[in-house]
């Protein structure tokens, strides 16, 4: 970014070089929020306050002071107003504050920039309804600071929170996860998205306790950490009650990764779920509560996309990656969790189902299927477990006859998929199967071939996946041993 960072001799300050993407997203989100979503209370006061509550090196707060506009123009009761920006950097470490003060003197300051040495919770409790943006970027989990952050936020303000304890939220230590987030993690392939939804659920529960509600603006999971951006409404108790419908437990299968929603939090009606997976028949496990609502606000995401290429004061080194992540998120923000066809095929002892076949099969059933920003091999769909088993049964027969699958089918009776003969040959061809004519004839004799309503020959949906995935969201690590390190 535009900030210059120096270290004072004899001081120890934590700096995380793996969080460049995080800081760039934060600059973009804060600027977009202040430009398009600034609360009326802040406009009425003619000032907006941005707090970096856990500053450490202070780089994030310094960038806020350098890259956000000094004033944001808004209309209040048909009157044009210039809303002045104030930035505050806070930390509980004297060394950190000494460094921030030193770096503050070495910047070309354009905004009112305050540095404080205080416990973050105490600072937020002492400044009720003051801040338009509160940024929580702790080493670990943010849950210890959320209640106080809600207290310090103005109604309509934005809370930005980071969690860097991916080992915990992805299910390796479920007891520790419950102690931190009051939620049971999902130790399966969609754990990254479920981690985001657990953190959102924890914030939502804090809101409900104070009769607040929240609107999720954006989020991401990158490398070993995640970040969420939520707007807090302090004035509608009804929205707070309605929000409880978005807090659910799930039942999920560790074998194939299939899942189904379970009990809604706060509901008196008992929601029974299957003890066994509806797809593969293995044992189901419990996880949650998690946020089942949207992972972003469509208008806010569109504004983020507009601002990343617009005329502003931001200096973003991760533009390409952010642009790719937002493209994914805009397609999937209203879908709950994803499945991984590679894991499902592995559970069924199959070589991976050809993506062309899967995409066009689901499209022919008028089912949505979209790629996800949380996994390179994941996809979200509104299809049922029965429909997945049908296409897998079809695929198993092809692979079994081609000699690529020697395991017996052990997943019950499944309805046959009827396909056109030429479609079947094309599927065999793109799947790299030899003896196409022999297998096609054998399948025809068994009743798989006939007049079909399915169009499996166009492979049109593949282009949609290629277009989004060509933007380069899933790239290799920039250097060896890239990831979280022990705090020095």
Short mmCIF file of C-alpha atoms in Angstrom, two decimals:
data_model
loop_
_atom_site.label_atom_id
_atom_site.label_comp_id
_atom_site.label_asym_id
_atom_site.label_seq_id
_atom_site.Cartn_x
_atom_site.Cartn_y
_atom_site.Cartn_z
CA UNK A 1 0.00 0.00 0.00
CA UNK A 2 0.93 3.67 0.34
CA UNK A 3 2.05 3.48 3.97
CA UNK A 4 5.75 3.40 4.89
CA UNK A 5 6.66 1.03 7.71
CA UNK A 6 9.77 1.38 9.88
CA UNK A 7 10.84 -0.44 13.04
CA UNK A 8 12.14 1.38 16.11
CA UNK A 9 15.36 -0.13 17.49
CA UNK A 10 14.90 -2.30 20.56
CA UNK A 11 11.18 -2.95 20.05
CA UNK A 12 9.37 -6.17 19.16
CA UNK A 13 6.21 -5.85 17.06
CA UNK A 14 4.20 -8.59 15.34
CA UNK A 15 3.97 -8.26 11.55
CA UNK A 16 2.38 -10.89 9.30
CA UNK A 17 3.57 -10.83 5.69
CA UNK A 18 1.03 -13.51 4.67
CA UNK A 19 -1.86 -11.05 5.18
CA UNK A 20 -1.29 -8.80 2.17
CA UNK A 21 -4.50 -10.04 0.52
CA UNK A 22 -6.35 -9.44 3.81
CA UNK A 23 -5.14 -5.85 4.13
CA UNK A 24 -5.89 -5.05 0.48
CA UNK A 25 -9.44 -6.41 0.83
CA UNK A 26 -9.86 -4.38 4.02
CA UNK A 27 -8.83 -1.14 2.31
CA UNK A 28 -11.24 -1.80 -0.56
CA UNK A 29 -14.12 -2.78 1.74
CA UNK A 30 -13.66 0.21 4.08
CA UNK A 31 -13.48 2.68 1.19
CA UNK A 32 -16.53 1.15 -0.52
CA UNK A 33 -18.51 1.12 2.72
CA UNK A 34 -17.72 4.75 3.56
CA UNK A 35 -18.57 5.81 0.02
CA UNK A 36 -21.83 3.89 -0.48
CA UNK A 37 -23.07 2.59 2.91
CA UNK A 38 -22.11 5.23 5.47
CA UNK A 39 -24.73 5.28 8.29
CA UNK A 40 -27.07 8.26 8.56
CA UNK A 41 -25.89 8.91 12.12
CA UNK A 42 -22.34 9.47 10.85
CA UNK A 43 -23.60 11.73 8.05
CA UNK A 44 -25.63 13.72 10.59
CA UNK A 45 -22.49 14.24 12.71
CA UNK A 46 -20.39 15.14 9.64
CA UNK A 47 -17.68 12.72 10.75
CA UNK A 48 -16.83 9.03 10.41
CA UNK A 49 -14.41 7.17 12.67
CA UNK A 50 -12.39 4.11 11.64
CA UNK A 51 -10.79 2.05 14.43
CA UNK A 52 -8.03 -0.53 14.03
CA UNK A 53 -8.51 -2.02 17.49
CA UNK A 54 -5.61 -4.52 17.47
CA UNK A 55 -2.96 -2.70 15.45
CA UNK A 56 0.33 -4.53 16.25
CA UNK A 57 2.67 -3.01 13.61
CA UNK A 58 0.01 -0.41 12.80
CA UNK A 59 0.32 -1.00 9.07
CA UNK A 60 -3.41 -1.46 8.54
CA UNK A 61 -4.30 1.77 10.38
CA UNK A 62 -1.53 3.65 8.56
CA UNK A 63 -2.93 2.45 5.25
CA UNK A 64 -6.42 3.55 6.29
CA UNK A 65 -5.03 7.02 6.95
CA UNK A 66 -3.12 7.11 3.65
CA UNK A 67 -5.53 5.43 1.23
CA UNK A 68 -9.04 6.34 2.37
CA UNK A 69 -10.39 9.72 1.30
CA UNK A 70 -10.04 12.61 3.73
CA UNK A 71 -13.73 13.40 3.17
CA UNK A 72 -16.67 11.42 1.82
CA UNK A 73 -19.52 13.21 0.11
CA UNK A 74 -23.08 12.23 1.06
CA UNK A 75 -26.56 13.71 0.85
CA UNK A 76 -28.55 14.29 4.04
CA UNK A 77 -32.11 15.69 3.72
CA UNK A 78 -31.33 16.99 0.22
CA UNK A 79 -28.21 18.73 1.51
CA UNK A 80 -24.72 17.84 0.26
CA UNK A 81 -22.34 17.15 3.14
CA UNK A 82 -18.61 16.49 3.37
CA UNK A 83 -18.03 13.78 5.98
CA UNK A 84 -14.60 14.11 7.60
CA UNK A 85 -12.55 10.95 8.21
CA UNK A 86 -10.87 10.14 11.55
CA UNK A 87 -8.59 7.09 11.95
CA UNK A 88 -7.59 5.58 15.29
CA UNK A 89 -4.90 2.96 15.86
CA UNK A 90 -4.92 1.05 19.16
CA UNK A 91 -2.80 -1.64 20.78
CA UNK A 92 -2.14 -2.97 24.28
CA UNK A 93 1.61 -3.24 23.68
CA UNK A 94 3.79 -0.24 24.54
CA UNK A 95 6.35 -1.34 21.91
CA UNK A 96 3.62 -1.47 19.27
CA UNK A 97 2.34 2.01 20.15
CA UNK A 98 5.91 3.37 20.12
CA UNK A 99 6.38 1.97 16.60
CA UNK A 100 3.05 3.32 15.38
CA UNK A 101 3.83 6.81 16.75
CA UNK A 102 7.21 6.70 15.03
CA UNK A 103 5.69 5.60 11.72
CA UNK A 104 2.95 8.21 12.03
CA UNK A 105 5.63 10.93 12.03
CA UNK A 106 7.12 9.49 8.83
CA UNK A 107 3.88 9.61 6.82
CA UNK A 108 2.38 12.44 4.84
CA UNK A 109 -0.66 12.75 7.12
CA UNK A 110 -3.85 14.02 5.48
CA UNK A 111 -6.41 12.84 8.03
CA UNK A 112 -6.79 13.10 11.80
CA UNK A 113 -4.82 10.06 13.03
CA UNK A 114 -4.91 9.11 16.72
CA UNK A 115 -2.80 6.44 18.45
CA UNK A 116 -3.91 4.91 21.76
CA UNK A 117 -2.46 2.43 24.27
CA UNK A 118 -5.44 0.56 25.73
CA UNK A 119 -7.18 -2.75 26.11
CA UNK A 120 -9.35 -3.03 22.97
CA UNK A 121 -12.44 -4.14 24.90
CA UNK A 122 -12.12 -1.23 27.33
CA UNK A 123 -11.63 1.29 24.51
CA UNK A 124 -14.74 0.07 22.69
CA UNK A 125 -16.82 0.04 25.89
CA UNK A 126 -15.79 3.62 26.66
CA UNK A 127 -16.82 4.87 23.20
CA UNK A 128 -20.39 3.70 22.69
CA UNK A 129 -21.90 4.28 19.22
CA UNK A 130 -18.81 6.14 17.99
CA UNK A 131 -17.14 4.16 15.21
CA UNK A 132 -18.39 3.75 11.64
CA UNK A 133 -15.86 0.94 11.03
CA UNK A 134 -14.30 -1.35 13.63
CA UNK A 135 -11.49 -3.59 12.39
CA UNK A 136 -10.63 -6.68 14.47
CA UNK A 137 -7.53 -8.51 13.27
CA UNK A 138 -6.33 -10.59 16.24
CA UNK A 139 -3.73 -13.33 16.38
CA UNK A 140 -6.20 -16.23 16.56
CA UNK A 141 -9.94 -15.76 16.96
CA UNK A 142 -11.96 -12.52 17.23
CA UNK A 143 -14.74 -13.80 19.51
CA UNK A 144 -13.25 -12.24 22.67
CA UNK A 145 -13.73 -8.75 21.17
CA UNK A 146 -17.04 -9.02 19.29
CA UNK A 147 -19.41 -7.93 22.09
CA UNK A 148 -17.37 -4.81 22.80
CA UNK A 149 -17.03 -4.06 19.08
CA UNK A 150 -20.82 -4.09 18.70
CA UNK A 151 -21.03 -1.68 21.64
CA UNK A 152 -18.58 0.76 20.04
CA UNK A 153 -20.10 0.63 16.55
CA UNK A 154 -22.57 3.23 15.38
CA UNK A 155 -25.91 1.81 14.20
CA UNK A 156 -25.36 0.86 10.57
CA UNK A 157 -21.60 0.62 11.08
CA UNK A 158 -19.34 -2.09 9.65
CA UNK A 159 -17.51 -4.74 11.66
CA UNK A 160 -14.54 -6.35 9.88
CA UNK A 161 -13.22 -9.42 11.72
CA UNK A 162 -10.40 -11.85 10.94
CA UNK A 163 -9.88 -15.37 12.29
CA UNK A 164 -6.48 -17.00 11.76
CA UNK A 165 -7.13 -20.23 13.67
CA UNK A 166 -7.95 -22.36 10.63
CA UNK A 167 -6.65 -25.53 12.29
CA UNK A 168 -9.37 -25.08 14.94
CA UNK A 169 -12.28 -23.99 12.74
CA UNK A 170 -11.62 -26.69 10.13
CA UNK A 171 -12.23 -29.45 12.65
CA UNK A 172 -8.88 -30.68 13.94
CA UNK A 173 -9.68 -29.63 17.52
CA UNK A 174 -13.48 -29.67 17.94
CA UNK A 175 -13.52 -29.10 21.73
CA UNK A 176 -11.27 -26.05 21.44
CA UNK A 177 -13.45 -24.78 18.58
CA UNK A 178 -16.57 -25.07 20.73
CA UNK A 179 -14.85 -23.19 23.56
CA UNK A 180 -13.93 -20.36 21.20
CA UNK A 181 -17.01 -20.13 18.97
CA UNK A 182 -19.70 -22.13 20.82
CA UNK A 183 -19.95 -24.26 17.67
CA UNK A 184 -18.94 -27.75 16.55
CA UNK A 185 -16.77 -27.64 13.38
CA UNK A 186 -17.22 -29.76 10.26
CA UNK A 187 -14.13 -31.88 9.62
CA UNK A 188 -14.73 -32.48 5.93
CA UNK A 189 -14.05 -30.98 2.50
CA UNK A 190 -16.26 -27.87 2.90
CA UNK A 191 -14.59 -26.89 6.20
CA UNK A 192 -13.31 -23.56 4.79
CA UNK A 193 -16.78 -22.24 4.02
CA UNK A 194 -18.17 -23.75 7.21
CA UNK A 195 -15.46 -21.90 9.16
CA UNK A 196 -16.67 -18.61 7.70
CA UNK A 197 -20.26 -19.50 8.56
CA UNK A 198 -19.30 -20.44 12.14
CA UNK A 199 -17.64 -17.06 12.69
CA UNK A 200 -20.69 -15.32 11.23
CA UNK A 201 -22.94 -17.37 13.52
CA UNK A 202 -20.86 -16.33 16.52
CA UNK A 203 -21.23 -12.65 15.56
CA UNK A 204 -24.95 -13.17 14.93
CA UNK A 205 -25.41 -14.70 18.40
CA UNK A 206 -23.65 -11.68 19.93
CA UNK A 207 -26.02 -9.42 17.97
CA UNK A 208 -29.09 -11.35 19.12
CA UNK A 209 -28.08 -11.00 22.78
CA UNK A 210 -28.19 -7.21 22.37
CA UNK A 211 -31.27 -7.24 20.07
CA UNK A 212 -29.17 -6.14 17.09
CA UNK A 213 -29.21 -7.61 13.58
CA UNK A 214 -26.54 -7.93 10.92
CA UNK A 215 -26.26 -7.89 7.15
CA UNK A 216 -23.31 -9.79 5.69
CA UNK A 217 -21.60 -7.54 3.15
CA UNK A 218 -18.72 -9.76 2.01
CA UNK A 219 -16.33 -12.47 3.21
CA UNK A 220 -13.44 -14.62 2.10
CA UNK A 221 -11.26 -17.55 3.15
CA UNK A 222 -7.69 -17.27 1.94
CA UNK A 223 -4.69 -19.45 2.80
CA UNK A 224 -4.93 -20.12 6.56
CA UNK A 225 -7.26 -17.28 7.56
CA UNK A 226 -10.75 -15.91 6.93
CA UNK A 227 -12.35 -12.48 7.09
CA UNK A 228 -15.94 -11.28 7.29
CA UNK A 229 -17.49 -7.84 6.75
CA UNK A 230 -20.89 -7.27 8.36
CA UNK A 231 -23.12 -4.22 8.79
CA UNK A 232 -24.78 -3.92 12.22
CA UNK A 233 -28.33 -2.59 12.67
CA UNK A 234 -29.03 -1.61 16.28
CA UNK A 235 -32.59 -0.39 15.81
CA UNK A 236 -34.74 -3.32 14.65
CA UNK A 237 -35.59 -5.99 17.25
CA UNK A 238 -37.80 -7.78 14.72
CA UNK A 239 -34.84 -8.27 12.37
CA UNK A 240 -32.93 -9.69 15.31
CA UNK A 241 -35.62 -12.33 15.83
CA UNK A 242 -35.87 -13.09 12.11
CA UNK A 243 -32.10 -13.56 11.95
CA UNK A 244 -32.35 -16.63 14.18
CA UNK A 245 -33.80 -18.52 11.21
CA UNK A 246 -30.34 -18.30 9.63
CA UNK A 247 -28.63 -20.19 12.46
CA UNK A 248 -28.70 -23.93 11.82
CA UNK A 249 -26.97 -27.16 12.68
CA UNK A 250 -26.10 -29.61 9.92
CA UNK A 251 -25.69 -33.36 9.54
CA UNK A 252 -22.75 -34.26 7.31
CA UNK A 253 -20.94 -37.36 6.11
CA UNK A 254 -17.18 -37.65 6.58
CA UNK A 255 -17.04 -40.38 3.93
CA UNK A 256 -18.48 -38.54 0.91
CA UNK A 257 -19.03 -34.99 2.22
CA UNK A 258 -22.79 -34.87 1.60
CA UNK A 259 -24.78 -32.75 4.06
CA UNK A 260 -28.29 -31.70 5.02
CA UNK A 261 -29.60 -28.90 7.21
CA UNK A 262 -30.74 -29.82 10.70
CA UNK A 263 -32.29 -28.01 13.63
CA UNK A 264 -32.85 -24.25 13.35
CA UNK A 265 -31.55 -22.43 16.44
CA UNK A 266 -34.32 -21.08 18.65
CA UNK A 267 -37.00 -23.22 16.99
CA UNK A 268 -39.29 -25.28 19.23
CA UNK A 269 -40.09 -27.66 16.37
CA UNK A 270 -37.92 -30.76 16.33
CA UNK A 271 -36.13 -31.16 13.02
CA UNK A 272 -35.08 -34.79 12.65
CA UNK A 273 -32.20 -35.67 10.34
CA UNK A 274 -31.06 -39.03 9.06
CA UNK A 275 -28.59 -40.98 11.17
CA UNK A 276 -27.06 -42.22 7.92
CA UNK A 277 -25.93 -40.31 4.85
CA UNK A 278 -28.62 -40.08 2.17
CA UNK A 279 -25.96 -40.42 -0.53
CA UNK A 280 -23.55 -43.19 0.53
CA UNK A 281 -25.17 -44.67 3.65
CA UNK A 282 -22.32 -43.99 6.08
CA UNK A 283 -22.74 -42.40 9.51
CA UNK A 284 -23.79 -38.75 9.73
CA UNK A 285 -22.01 -36.32 12.05
CA UNK A 286 -23.26 -33.14 13.70
CA UNK A 287 -21.82 -29.63 13.21
CA UNK A 288 -22.93 -26.10 13.97
CA UNK A 289 -24.53 -23.78 14.62
CA UNK A 290 -23.54 -22.04 11.41
CA UNK A 291 -24.84 -19.07 9.46
CA UNK A 292 -27.08 -20.34 6.64
CA UNK A 293 -27.92 -16.90 5.24
CA UNK A 294 -26.19 -15.05 2.44
CA UNK A 295 -22.41 -14.67 2.40
CA UNK A 296 -22.57 -11.23 0.85
CA UNK A 297 -24.71 -8.34 -0.26
CA UNK A 298 -25.11 -8.27 -4.05
CA UNK A 299 -25.10 -4.48 -4.29
CA UNK A 300 -22.08 -4.14 -2.01
CA UNK A 301 -20.14 -6.77 -3.98
CA UNK A 302 -20.98 -4.92 -7.21
CA UNK A 303 -19.68 -1.70 -5.65
CA UNK A 304 -16.48 -3.49 -4.60
CA UNK A 305 -16.00 -4.62 -8.20
CA UNK A 306 -16.64 -1.09 -9.42
CA UNK A 307 -14.20 0.50 -6.97
CA UNK A 308 -11.36 -1.95 -7.57
CA UNK A 309 -11.03 -0.56 -11.10
CA UNK A 310 -12.36 2.93 -10.33
CA UNK A 311 -10.68 6.24 -9.61
CA UNK A 312 -9.72 6.28 -5.94
CA UNK A 313 -6.75 6.59 -3.61
CA UNK A 314 -6.24 2.87 -3.05
CA UNK A 315 -2.98 1.08 -3.81
CA UNK A 316 -3.76 -2.63 -4.07
CA UNK A 317 -1.08 -5.17 -4.97
CA UNK A 318 -3.61 -8.04 -4.99
CA UNK A 319 -6.07 -6.58 -7.51
CA UNK A 320 -6.13 -9.66 -9.75
CA UNK A 321 -6.77 -12.03 -6.84
CA UNK A 322 -9.45 -9.80 -5.30
CA UNK A 323 -11.19 -9.42 -8.66
CA UNK A 324 -11.25 -13.21 -9.08
CA UNK A 325 -12.54 -13.82 -5.55
CA UNK A 326 -15.35 -11.29 -5.98
CA UNK A 327 -16.38 -12.89 -9.29
CA UNK A 328 -16.78 -16.24 -7.55
CA UNK A 329 -18.56 -14.74 -4.54
CA UNK A 330 -21.08 -12.83 -6.64
CA UNK A 331 -22.22 -16.10 -8.21
CA UNK A 332 -22.44 -18.16 -5.02
CA UNK A 333 -23.21 -15.82 -2.10
CA UNK A 334 -26.82 -17.04 -1.76
CA UNK A 335 -26.00 -20.80 -1.84
CA UNK A 336 -25.32 -22.87 1.29
CA UNK A 337 -22.15 -25.02 1.29
CA UNK A 338 -20.66 -27.00 -1.58
CA UNK A 339 -19.95 -30.60 -2.47
CA UNK A 340 -16.74 -32.01 -3.90
CA UNK A 341 -17.38 -34.49 -6.73
CA UNK A 342 -13.81 -35.83 -6.36
CA UNK A 343 -14.46 -36.80 -2.73
CA UNK A 344 -17.86 -38.27 -3.61
CA UNK A 345 -16.38 -40.42 -6.38
CA UNK A 346 -13.62 -41.56 -4.03
CA UNK A 347 -16.26 -42.64 -1.49
CA UNK A 348 -17.98 -44.65 -4.26
CA UNK A 349 -14.63 -46.21 -5.34
CA UNK A 350 -14.86 -44.47 -8.73
CA UNK A 351 -12.42 -42.52 -10.84
CA UNK A 352 -13.58 -38.90 -10.83
CA UNK A 353 -16.76 -38.20 -12.74
CA UNK A 354 -16.08 -36.23 -15.91
CA UNK A 355 -16.97 -32.61 -15.16
CA UNK A 356 -18.59 -32.14 -18.58
CA UNK A 357 -20.99 -34.98 -17.89
CA UNK A 358 -21.89 -33.76 -14.41
CA UNK A 359 -22.44 -30.15 -15.46
CA UNK A 360 -24.63 -30.94 -18.42
CA UNK A 361 -26.57 -33.65 -16.59
CA UNK A 362 -27.53 -31.23 -13.81
CA UNK A 363 -28.24 -28.47 -16.33
CA UNK A 364 -30.60 -30.78 -18.20
CA UNK A 365 -32.50 -31.29 -14.93
CA UNK A 366 -32.77 -27.49 -14.63
CA UNK A 367 -30.51 -27.61 -11.59
CA UNK A 368 -28.13 -24.77 -10.79
CA UNK A 369 -24.46 -25.59 -10.49
CA UNK A 370 -21.78 -22.99 -9.85
CA UNK A 371 -18.09 -23.06 -8.85
CA UNK A 372 -17.08 -21.89 -5.39
CA UNK A 373 -14.33 -19.56 -4.18
CA UNK A 374 -13.64 -21.91 -1.26
CA UNK A 375 -12.36 -24.93 -3.22
CA UNK A 376 -10.86 -25.57 -6.64
CA UNK A 377 -12.78 -28.86 -6.98
CA UNK A 378 -15.98 -27.82 -5.20
CA UNK A 379 -19.32 -26.79 -6.68
CA UNK A 380 -22.66 -25.60 -5.32
CA UNK A 381 -25.96 -26.95 -6.57
CA UNK A 382 -29.59 -27.34 -5.59
CA UNK A 383 -29.59 -30.98 -6.74
CA UNK A 384 -30.72 -33.84 -4.51
CA UNK A 385 -28.73 -36.83 -3.27
CA UNK A 386 -30.90 -39.10 -5.46
CA UNK A 387 -29.92 -37.16 -8.59
CA UNK A 388 -26.22 -37.42 -7.72
CA UNK A 389 -26.56 -41.17 -7.12
CA UNK A 390 -28.28 -41.57 -10.51
CA UNK A 391 -25.42 -39.96 -12.42
CA UNK A 392 -22.89 -41.92 -10.34
CA UNK A 393 -24.74 -45.18 -11.12
CA UNK A 394 -24.56 -44.31 -14.81
CA UNK A 395 -20.87 -43.39 -14.49
CA UNK A 396 -20.08 -46.59 -12.53
CA UNK A 397 -21.54 -48.70 -15.33
CA UNK A 398 -19.43 -46.90 -17.95
CA UNK A 399 -16.23 -47.22 -15.92
CA UNK A 400 -16.98 -50.84 -14.94
CA UNK A 401 -17.40 -51.87 -18.57
CA UNK A 402 -14.29 -49.89 -19.55
CA UNK A 403 -12.22 -51.76 -16.93
CA UNK A 404 -11.53 -48.59 -14.91
CA UNK A 405 -13.58 -49.68 -11.91
CA UNK A 406 -13.42 -53.17 -10.41
CA UNK A 407 -15.38 -52.46 -7.22
CA UNK A 408 -18.97 -53.71 -7.05
CA UNK A 409 -21.84 -51.24 -6.74
CA UNK A 410 -22.90 -51.42 -3.10
CA UNK A 411 -25.22 -48.44 -2.77
CA UNK A 412 -28.68 -49.84 -3.42
CA UNK A 413 -31.00 -49.79 -6.41
CA UNK A 414 -30.88 -46.63 -8.51
CA UNK A 415 -33.03 -45.41 -11.39
CA UNK A 416 -31.41 -45.68 -14.82
CA UNK A 417 -30.54 -42.62 -16.86
CA UNK A 418 -31.63 -43.01 -20.49
CA UNK A 419 -29.36 -41.29 -23.02
CA UNK A 420 -29.15 -40.96 -26.79
CA UNK A 421 -26.72 -43.34 -28.49
CA UNK A 422 -24.61 -40.55 -30.01
CA UNK A 423 -24.52 -38.73 -26.67
CA UNK A 424 -23.24 -41.89 -25.00
CA UNK A 425 -20.46 -42.26 -27.58
CA UNK A 426 -19.41 -38.65 -27.07
CA UNK A 427 -19.31 -39.13 -23.30
CA UNK A 428 -17.12 -42.21 -23.74
CA UNK A 429 -14.88 -40.30 -26.12
CA UNK A 430 -14.27 -37.27 -23.86
CA UNK A 431 -13.71 -39.64 -20.93
CA UNK A 432 -10.82 -41.32 -22.72
CA UNK A 433 -12.46 -44.75 -22.87
CA UNK A 434 -11.32 -47.36 -25.41
CA UNK A 435 -13.71 -49.75 -27.25
CA UNK A 436 -16.37 -47.05 -27.53
CA UNK A 437 -18.62 -48.97 -29.94
CA UNK A 438 -18.50 -52.19 -27.88
CA UNK A 439 -19.38 -50.44 -24.62
CA UNK A 440 -22.10 -48.37 -26.29
CA UNK A 441 -23.71 -51.54 -27.70
CA UNK A 442 -23.49 -53.29 -24.33
CA UNK A 443 -25.12 -50.31 -22.60
CA UNK A 444 -27.81 -50.25 -25.29
CA UNK A 445 -28.58 -53.95 -24.73
CA UNK A 446 -28.99 -53.26 -21.01
CA UNK A 447 -31.54 -50.52 -21.63
CA UNK A 448 -29.43 -47.42 -21.02
CA UNK A 449 -29.91 -46.08 -24.55
CA UNK A 450 -33.13 -44.74 -26.01
CA UNK A 451 -35.11 -41.55 -26.55
CA UNK A 452 -33.77 -39.14 -23.96
CA UNK A 453 -34.89 -35.75 -22.73
CA UNK A 454 -31.37 -35.13 -21.46
CA UNK A 455 -28.96 -33.13 -23.56
CA UNK A 456 -25.56 -34.44 -22.61
CA UNK A 457 -23.83 -33.60 -25.86
CA UNK A 458 -23.60 -29.80 -25.83
CA UNK A 459 -21.16 -29.43 -22.90
CA UNK A 460 -22.21 -25.78 -22.70
CA UNK A 461 -21.90 -25.36 -18.95
CA UNK A 462 -18.19 -26.13 -19.03
CA UNK A 463 -17.51 -22.71 -20.53
CA UNK A 464 -19.08 -20.98 -17.53
CA UNK A 465 -16.71 -22.80 -15.17
CA UNK A 466 -13.70 -22.16 -17.42
CA UNK A 467 -14.44 -18.43 -17.62
CA UNK A 468 -14.59 -17.97 -13.84
CA UNK A 469 -11.69 -20.31 -13.05
CA UNK A 470 -9.47 -18.68 -15.68
CA UNK A 471 -9.26 -15.59 -13.45
CA UNK A 472 -6.64 -17.31 -11.28
CA UNK A 473 -8.05 -17.42 -7.77
CA UNK A 474 -6.36 -20.73 -6.93
CA UNK A 475 -2.65 -20.11 -7.33
CA UNK A 476 0.45 -21.76 -5.88
CA UNK A 477 2.00 -20.32 -2.70
CA UNK A 478 4.44 -17.47 -3.44
CA UNK A 479 7.28 -19.08 -1.46
CA UNK A 480 8.21 -22.19 0.53
CA UNK A 481 6.68 -22.68 4.00
CA UNK A 482 4.05 -20.02 3.29
CA UNK A 483 1.47 -19.86 6.07
CA UNK A 484 0.99 -19.22 9.78
CA UNK A 485 4.04 -19.12 12.03
CA UNK A 486 4.43 -19.18 15.78
CA UNK A 487 4.24 -15.74 17.35
CA UNK A 488 7.75 -14.55 18.32
#
